[in-house]
Amino acid sequence: MKAAIFYGLNDIRIEEREIPKCPKGGLIMKVCYVTTCGTDVKKFKRPYAIDRGQGQQPIFGHEASGLVYEIDKECERSDLKVGDRVATHDSAACGTCYWCKKGQGNICENLKPTGGTWTEYIALSPETVNKCVFKVPNNIPLELAPAVEPMASAMHCAEAANVRLGDYVVVNGAGPLGLGIIRYVSAMGAQVIACDMSEFRLEMAKKMGAKWTVHVTEELDQIKAVRALTPNERGCDVAIEAVGLPKTWELTIPMARKGGLVLEFAGCAPGTSITVDTALLHYSELTIKGLYHATPQQIQMAFDSIVNGLIPRDVMITGNYTLDNCVQALEDHSNQIGIKNLIKIADETL
C-alpha cells in the first residue's frame, strides 16, 4: 500500500508499506478520505519529536473515514461487517485510570492512539474499534466523517464555555476548530463574535452562526473592536482562543468581561509562555482555563452532531487532493486556502 511517511520538518514522502495484518479483536479499514488539520500543519512545520519507538518512520495524519475491509472474528462489535462505511477518532481512552474515572478521559494517562491515517489501509485496535469507530449513515457524505475528530475537540470547548442564552462569546480564529466552536456555542444560544485575518473564513463563520465578524489587521485594535460589540463595551461572557499563538492567548484575556471566562483552546509551540496582568486577573475575577482533546462522551456528541446535520459539508470540507499531492494540501491549509482540505485516498468500493 502507499502511505505518506513523516520524516520530520517539512519532509513527508510517499512510500510503499506492507498492508497491516488485522489485529485480534480489531479490523482493517480501507481509507477513502483524510483531511488536513491545524495539528497536522504544526507537526509538519514545527520541529516536533517523531521517534515513537516504532522502528520506522511513522505514517502521517490522524483523521480518516473509509470502509471496513477485514474484521477479526473475535471483534466485539456485532454491528460491523465488511463493506460498512466507518469513521474513526484518533485515540481511545482506557476508561480505568484515575482521570477516566473522574470523567476526564481527554487527559487519560493511557490514551491509545489510532495511528497514522494518510495511507490506503489502517489497522484499528479493539480498543479503538470498541470505543471510537462509528458507522456512517448512507445519507452522510463519507468525506465529512473525518471531521468527528476535530469536532469532538470543538465540542469539548463548547461544553467548557457553559454558555447561557444570549451570552456574548468571542472566538479568536475561524479555522476548522474555531468554526466548529462557533457552530456549537451559537446552537447553545450564544451571540458569537468571530475574529480572523481571512475574509473567506469570516464568511464561513457567518454560515456557522457568528452574529458579528471582526477582520483582523495589523492596524486594528482588536480588543477594542470586540468589546465595542458588547453592551456598554463591558466585554464578552466567554473569550475563546482558537489560533494557537501565545500573543493571541494574551490578546484574548482582556476581551472577557469582569467575572468572565477565558478558554485557551488551541495549542501553542512547546516551551512558549504568556504573561497575565495580575491586577486584571484579580480585580476582574477572571477564570482562565486551558483545554485539550475530548472525552469519549464528547466524541459521541460530535459524531451525532454531524449525523444530525449541524456541521455542513460545504463549509467544513474544501479542496480536492490525492495522496500524491497531500503536501500541497498541507501547504494550502497553512496559507489559509480552504478550511479542512480533503485528500481522497480511494474510491468508496471494495
Short mmCIF file of C-alpha atoms in Angstrom, two decimals:
data_model
loop_
_atom_site.label_atom_id
_atom_site.label_comp_id
_atom_site.label_asym_id
_atom_site.label_seq_id
_atom_site.Cartn_x
_atom_site.Cartn_y
_atom_site.Cartn_z
CA MET A 1 0.00 0.00 0.00
CA LYS A 2 1.01 3.64 -0.42
CA ALA A 3 1.47 5.80 2.64
CA ALA A 4 2.54 9.37 3.50
CA ILE A 5 5.61 8.90 5.70
CA PHE A 6 6.69 11.65 8.09
CA TYR A 7 10.45 12.16 8.21
CA GLY A 8 10.47 15.44 10.09
CA LEU A 9 10.23 19.16 9.50
CA ASN A 10 8.76 19.83 6.03
CA ASP A 11 9.56 16.27 4.97
CA ILE A 12 6.75 13.89 4.00
CA ARG A 13 7.40 11.17 1.41
CA ILE A 14 5.01 8.83 -0.36
CA GLU A 15 6.35 5.30 0.07
CA GLU A 16 5.27 1.67 -0.12
CA ARG A 17 4.41 -0.17 3.09
CA GLU A 18 3.08 -3.64 3.78
CA ILE A 19 -0.68 -3.80 4.31
CA PRO A 20 -1.08 -4.33 8.06
CA LYS A 21 -2.42 -7.56 9.47
CA CYS A 22 -5.82 -7.50 11.11
CA PRO A 23 -5.43 -7.14 14.90
CA LYS A 24 -7.06 -9.70 17.15
CA GLY A 25 -10.47 -8.27 18.03
CA GLY A 26 -9.95 -5.36 15.64
CA LEU A 27 -10.35 -4.57 11.96
CA ILE A 28 -8.66 -3.23 8.85
CA MET A 29 -10.13 -0.08 7.38
CA LYS A 30 -9.69 0.77 3.72
CA VAL A 31 -9.11 4.51 3.89
CA CYS A 32 -11.15 6.54 1.43
CA TYR A 33 -10.75 10.09 2.76
CA VAL A 34 -8.49 12.00 5.09
CA THR A 35 -8.50 15.71 5.91
CA THR A 36 -5.92 18.28 6.94
CA CYS A 37 -5.88 19.72 10.43
CA GLY A 38 -4.11 22.56 12.19
CA THR A 39 -2.30 19.98 14.30
CA ASP A 40 -1.02 18.36 11.10
CA VAL A 41 0.24 21.72 9.88
CA LYS A 42 2.01 22.42 13.18
CA LYS A 43 3.61 18.99 13.17
CA PHE A 44 4.73 19.45 9.56
CA LYS A 45 6.02 23.00 10.06
CA ARG A 46 7.48 22.77 13.57
CA PRO A 47 10.31 20.53 14.83
CA TYR A 48 8.16 18.08 16.78
CA ALA A 49 9.67 14.81 18.03
CA ILE A 50 8.92 11.95 15.64
CA ASP A 51 10.51 8.91 17.28
CA ARG A 52 7.63 6.79 18.58
CA GLY A 53 9.70 3.69 19.11
CA GLN A 54 8.16 2.04 16.06
CA GLY A 55 11.47 1.13 14.43
CA GLN A 56 10.44 3.02 11.31
CA GLN A 57 9.25 6.47 10.38
CA PRO A 58 5.57 6.95 11.26
CA ILE A 59 2.67 7.36 8.86
CA PHE A 60 1.33 10.92 8.90
CA GLY A 61 -2.17 12.14 9.75
CA HIS A 62 -4.88 11.33 12.27
CA GLU A 63 -8.31 11.89 10.66
CA ALA A 64 -9.94 9.34 8.35
CA SER A 65 -13.03 7.64 7.03
CA GLY A 66 -13.41 4.60 4.82
CA LEU A 67 -14.76 1.07 4.57
CA VAL A 68 -14.41 -2.00 6.76
CA TYR A 69 -12.03 -4.13 4.68
CA GLU A 70 -11.45 -7.01 7.10
CA ILE A 71 -12.79 -7.74 10.55
CA ASP A 72 -11.43 -10.21 13.06
CA LYS A 73 -13.78 -12.98 14.15
CA GLU A 74 -13.22 -12.01 17.79
CA CYS A 75 -14.30 -8.38 17.25
CA GLU A 76 -16.91 -7.43 19.86
CA ARG A 77 -18.72 -5.05 17.50
CA SER A 78 -21.50 -7.28 16.15
CA ASP A 79 -22.98 -4.27 14.33
CA LEU A 80 -19.97 -4.03 11.99
CA LYS A 81 -19.40 -6.03 8.82
CA VAL A 82 -17.14 -5.90 5.78
CA GLY A 83 -18.13 -3.05 3.48
CA ASP A 84 -19.60 -0.80 6.18
CA ARG A 85 -18.87 2.92 5.90
CA VAL A 86 -16.96 3.99 9.01
CA ALA A 87 -15.03 6.85 10.57
CA THR A 88 -12.57 6.76 13.44
CA HIS A 89 -11.43 9.13 16.13
CA ASP A 90 -7.67 9.42 16.60
CA SER A 91 -7.41 7.88 20.09
CA ALA A 92 -9.24 5.84 22.70
CA ALA A 93 -9.27 6.49 26.43
CA CYS A 94 -8.60 3.49 28.67
CA GLY A 95 -11.63 4.02 30.89
CA THR A 96 -9.86 2.73 34.00
CA CYS A 97 -7.19 5.28 35.01
CA TYR A 98 -7.77 8.00 37.64
CA TRP A 99 -8.66 10.65 35.06
CA CYS A 100 -11.08 8.45 33.15
CA LYS A 101 -12.86 7.60 36.38
CA LYS A 102 -13.13 11.34 37.08
CA GLY A 103 -14.82 11.86 33.71
CA GLN A 104 -11.68 13.40 32.21
CA GLY A 105 -10.90 10.83 29.53
CA ASN A 106 -9.48 13.62 27.37
CA ILE A 107 -6.38 13.58 29.59
CA CYS A 108 -6.30 9.80 30.09
CA GLU A 109 -2.81 8.66 31.05
CA ASN A 110 -3.15 5.55 28.86
CA LEU A 111 -4.64 7.22 25.77
CA LYS A 112 -4.21 4.78 22.88
CA PRO A 113 -3.56 6.48 19.51
CA THR A 114 -5.19 5.17 16.37
CA GLY A 115 -2.03 5.54 14.30
CA GLY A 116 -1.22 7.39 11.09
CA THR A 117 -4.15 7.58 8.68
CA TRP A 118 -2.70 9.01 5.46
CA THR A 119 -2.41 5.61 3.85
CA GLU A 120 -4.51 3.13 1.91
CA TYR A 121 -5.18 0.72 4.79
CA ILE A 122 -5.01 1.10 8.55
CA ALA A 123 -5.24 -1.46 11.36
CA LEU A 124 -7.63 -0.44 14.11
CA SER A 125 -7.13 -2.00 17.53
CA PRO A 126 -10.01 -3.49 19.52
CA GLU A 127 -9.79 -0.52 21.91
CA THR A 128 -10.28 1.89 19.02
CA VAL A 129 -12.98 -0.21 17.34
CA ASN A 130 -14.97 -0.64 20.53
CA LYS A 131 -14.75 2.97 21.70
CA CYS A 132 -14.42 5.34 18.78
CA VAL A 133 -15.24 3.77 15.41
CA PHE A 134 -18.57 5.00 14.05
CA LYS A 135 -20.84 3.65 11.33
CA VAL A 136 -21.59 6.44 8.89
CA PRO A 137 -25.21 6.56 7.66
CA ASN A 138 -25.70 6.43 3.91
CA ASN A 139 -27.17 9.95 3.84
CA ILE A 140 -23.98 11.47 5.32
CA PRO A 141 -21.10 12.21 2.91
CA LEU A 142 -18.22 9.92 3.83
CA GLU A 143 -15.78 12.75 3.14
CA LEU A 144 -17.36 14.74 6.01
CA ALA A 145 -17.00 11.90 8.51
CA PRO A 146 -13.29 12.50 9.40
CA ALA A 147 -14.49 15.75 10.99
CA VAL A 148 -15.58 13.72 14.03
CA GLU A 149 -12.07 14.14 15.47
CA PRO A 150 -11.75 17.95 15.32
CA MET A 151 -15.43 18.49 16.06
CA ALA A 152 -15.05 16.42 19.23
CA SER A 153 -12.40 18.89 20.40
CA ALA A 154 -14.66 21.79 19.43
CA MET A 155 -17.44 20.15 21.44
CA HIS A 156 -15.10 19.93 24.45
CA CYS A 157 -14.54 23.68 24.19
CA ALA A 158 -18.22 24.47 23.69
CA GLU A 159 -19.20 22.46 26.75
CA ALA A 160 -16.48 24.14 28.82
CA ALA A 161 -17.86 27.54 27.75
CA ASN A 162 -21.09 26.69 29.61
CA VAL A 163 -22.95 29.41 27.72
CA ARG A 164 -26.42 30.61 28.56
CA LEU A 165 -28.96 32.03 26.14
CA GLY A 166 -27.80 35.46 24.99
CA ASP A 167 -24.22 35.24 26.27
CA TYR A 168 -21.62 37.13 24.27
CA VAL A 169 -18.83 34.85 23.09
CA VAL A 170 -15.79 35.85 21.06
CA VAL A 171 -13.89 33.19 19.12
CA ASN A 172 -10.43 34.27 18.00
CA GLY A 173 -9.65 32.17 14.94
CA ALA A 174 -12.08 30.88 12.31
CA GLY A 175 -10.16 27.86 11.14
CA PRO A 176 -11.74 24.39 11.29
CA LEU A 177 -11.76 24.20 15.09
CA GLY A 178 -12.87 27.79 15.53
CA LEU A 179 -15.71 27.23 13.08
CA GLY A 180 -16.78 24.12 14.98
CA ILE A 181 -16.81 26.04 18.25
CA ILE A 182 -18.82 28.85 16.64
CA ARG A 183 -21.37 26.34 15.37
CA TYR A 184 -21.81 24.66 18.72
CA VAL A 185 -21.91 27.70 21.02
CA SER A 186 -24.27 29.55 18.67
CA ALA A 187 -26.55 26.49 18.71
CA MET A 188 -26.44 26.69 22.50
CA GLY A 189 -27.76 30.26 22.38
CA ALA A 190 -24.60 32.38 22.36
CA GLN A 191 -24.20 35.58 20.38
CA VAL A 192 -20.88 35.00 18.68
CA ILE A 193 -18.18 37.41 17.56
CA ALA A 194 -15.71 35.74 15.16
CA CYS A 195 -12.23 37.20 14.60
CA ASP A 196 -9.84 36.20 11.84
CA MET A 197 -7.40 37.63 9.31
CA SER A 198 -9.09 35.78 6.44
CA GLU A 199 -12.23 37.33 4.96
CA PHE A 200 -13.09 33.93 3.43
CA ARG A 201 -13.01 32.25 6.83
CA LEU A 202 -15.11 35.05 8.33
CA GLU A 203 -17.74 34.40 5.68
CA MET A 204 -17.71 30.75 6.72
CA ALA A 205 -18.04 31.87 10.34
CA LYS A 206 -21.27 33.67 9.45
CA LYS A 207 -22.59 30.45 7.90
CA MET A 208 -21.73 28.63 11.12
CA GLY A 209 -23.68 31.07 13.27
CA ALA A 210 -21.47 34.09 14.03
CA LYS A 211 -23.55 37.25 14.54
CA TRP A 212 -20.63 39.62 14.06
CA THR A 213 -17.19 39.31 12.45
CA VAL A 214 -14.00 41.26 13.05
CA HIS A 215 -11.46 41.34 10.23
CA VAL A 216 -8.10 41.36 11.99
CA THR A 217 -5.40 43.64 10.54
CA GLU A 218 -2.13 44.96 11.95
CA GLU A 219 -3.69 48.40 12.36
CA LEU A 220 -6.79 47.19 14.21
CA ASP A 221 -7.18 47.47 17.97
CA GLN A 222 -8.76 44.03 18.17
CA ILE A 223 -9.60 44.17 21.88
CA LYS A 224 -11.40 47.49 21.46
CA ALA A 225 -13.21 46.26 18.34
CA VAL A 226 -14.52 43.18 20.14
CA ARG A 227 -15.56 44.98 23.33
CA ALA A 228 -17.35 47.62 21.23
CA LEU A 229 -19.75 44.91 20.07
CA THR A 230 -20.83 44.13 23.64
CA PRO A 231 -23.31 46.18 25.73
CA ASN A 232 -21.58 49.21 27.26
CA GLU A 233 -18.29 47.76 25.96
CA ARG A 234 -18.23 45.52 29.04
CA GLY A 235 -16.55 42.62 27.25
CA CYS A 236 -17.59 39.05 26.47
CA ASP A 237 -19.01 36.49 28.85
CA VAL A 238 -16.66 33.95 27.29
CA ALA A 239 -13.50 34.65 25.29
CA ILE A 240 -12.04 31.73 23.32
CA GLU A 241 -8.64 31.43 21.66
CA ALA A 242 -8.60 29.09 18.64
CA VAL A 243 -5.40 30.16 16.86
CA GLY A 244 -2.57 28.61 18.87
CA LEU A 245 -0.19 31.55 19.28
CA PRO A 246 0.99 32.95 22.64
CA LYS A 247 0.27 36.53 21.52
CA THR A 248 -3.33 35.54 20.73
CA TRP A 249 -3.62 33.73 24.06
CA GLU A 250 -2.67 37.04 25.74
CA LEU A 251 -4.89 39.11 23.45
CA THR A 252 -7.95 37.02 24.29
CA ILE A 253 -7.82 37.62 28.05
CA PRO A 254 -8.84 41.34 28.13
CA MET A 255 -11.74 40.62 25.75
CA ALA A 256 -13.61 38.99 28.67
CA ARG A 257 -15.91 40.97 30.97
CA LYS A 258 -15.47 41.16 34.72
CA GLY A 259 -16.21 37.71 36.10
CA GLY A 260 -15.83 36.27 32.62
CA LEU A 261 -14.31 33.05 31.36
CA VAL A 262 -11.26 32.76 29.09
CA LEU A 263 -10.69 29.45 27.30
CA GLU A 264 -7.22 28.96 25.85
CA PHE A 265 -8.14 26.26 23.39
CA ALA A 266 -5.57 25.98 20.59
CA GLY A 267 -2.17 24.55 21.49
CA CYS A 268 0.99 26.63 21.15
CA ALA A 269 4.52 25.51 20.34
CA PRO A 270 6.26 23.64 23.19
CA GLY A 271 8.30 25.86 25.51
CA THR A 272 6.32 29.04 24.90
CA SER A 273 4.67 31.08 27.63
CA ILE A 274 2.32 34.01 28.20
CA THR A 275 2.13 36.92 30.63
CA VAL A 276 -1.07 37.67 32.54
CA ASP A 277 -1.91 41.07 34.04
CA THR A 278 -2.29 40.07 37.69
CA ALA A 279 -4.43 43.11 38.53
CA LEU A 280 -6.83 42.28 35.70
CA LEU A 281 -7.00 38.63 36.74
CA HIS A 282 -7.51 39.50 40.42
CA TYR A 283 -9.84 42.50 40.40
CA SER A 284 -11.93 41.31 37.46
CA GLU A 285 -12.22 37.79 38.92
CA LEU A 286 -11.40 36.20 35.59
CA THR A 287 -11.25 32.45 35.10
CA ILE A 288 -8.61 31.30 32.62
CA LYS A 289 -8.65 27.68 31.56
CA GLY A 290 -6.64 25.54 29.18
CA LEU A 291 -8.33 22.85 27.12
CA TYR A 292 -7.16 19.69 25.40
CA HIS A 293 -8.67 16.92 23.28
CA ALA A 294 -12.15 15.47 24.03
CA THR A 295 -13.85 13.00 26.34
CA PRO A 296 -15.47 9.80 24.99
CA GLN A 297 -18.89 11.36 25.55
CA GLN A 298 -17.93 14.45 23.55
CA ILE A 299 -16.62 12.30 20.70
CA GLN A 300 -20.03 10.63 20.52
CA MET A 301 -21.76 14.02 20.71
CA ALA A 302 -19.62 15.34 17.86
CA PHE A 303 -20.45 12.38 15.65
CA ASP A 304 -24.15 12.78 16.46
CA SER A 305 -23.95 16.46 15.51
CA ILE A 306 -22.54 15.51 12.10
CA VAL A 307 -25.24 12.90 11.55
CA ASN A 308 -27.90 15.44 12.55
CA GLY A 309 -26.66 17.99 10.01
CA LEU A 310 -25.17 20.53 12.40
CA ILE A 311 -21.83 20.56 10.53
CA PRO A 312 -22.35 21.44 6.85
CA ARG A 313 -20.10 19.76 4.34
CA ASP A 314 -19.90 22.82 2.07
CA VAL A 315 -18.36 24.88 4.87
CA MET A 316 -16.08 22.39 6.59
CA ILE A 317 -14.66 20.36 3.67
CA THR A 318 -12.69 22.11 0.93
CA GLY A 319 -10.14 21.28 -1.74
CA ASN A 320 -9.59 18.24 -3.93
CA TYR A 321 -6.29 16.45 -3.36
CA THR A 322 -4.82 12.96 -3.62
CA LEU A 323 -2.24 11.13 -1.55
CA ASP A 324 0.40 12.00 -4.14
CA ASN A 325 -0.10 15.74 -3.60
CA CYS A 326 -1.01 15.65 0.09
CA VAL A 327 1.85 18.01 0.94
CA GLN A 328 0.19 20.67 -1.20
CA ALA A 329 -2.99 20.17 0.82
CA LEU A 330 -0.97 20.92 3.98
CA GLU A 331 0.72 23.94 2.43
CA ASP A 332 -2.62 25.33 1.30
CA HIS A 333 -4.11 24.79 4.75
CA SER A 334 -1.11 26.57 6.26
CA ASN A 335 -1.71 29.50 3.91
CA GLN A 336 -5.42 29.58 4.86
CA ILE A 337 -6.52 28.26 1.49
CA GLY A 338 -9.63 26.28 2.34
CA ILE A 339 -10.83 25.01 5.71
CA LYS A 340 -10.25 21.26 6.08
CA ASN A 341 -8.67 20.22 2.80
CA LEU A 342 -9.90 16.85 1.56
CA ILE A 343 -7.44 14.20 0.40
CA LYS A 344 -9.07 11.35 -1.46
CA ILE A 345 -7.21 8.11 -0.91
CA ALA A 346 -9.52 5.64 -2.71
CA ASP A 347 -13.00 5.17 -4.16
CA GLU A 348 -15.82 4.08 -1.85
CA THR A 349 -15.76 0.50 -3.15
CA LEU A 350 -14.05 -2.69 -2.03
#
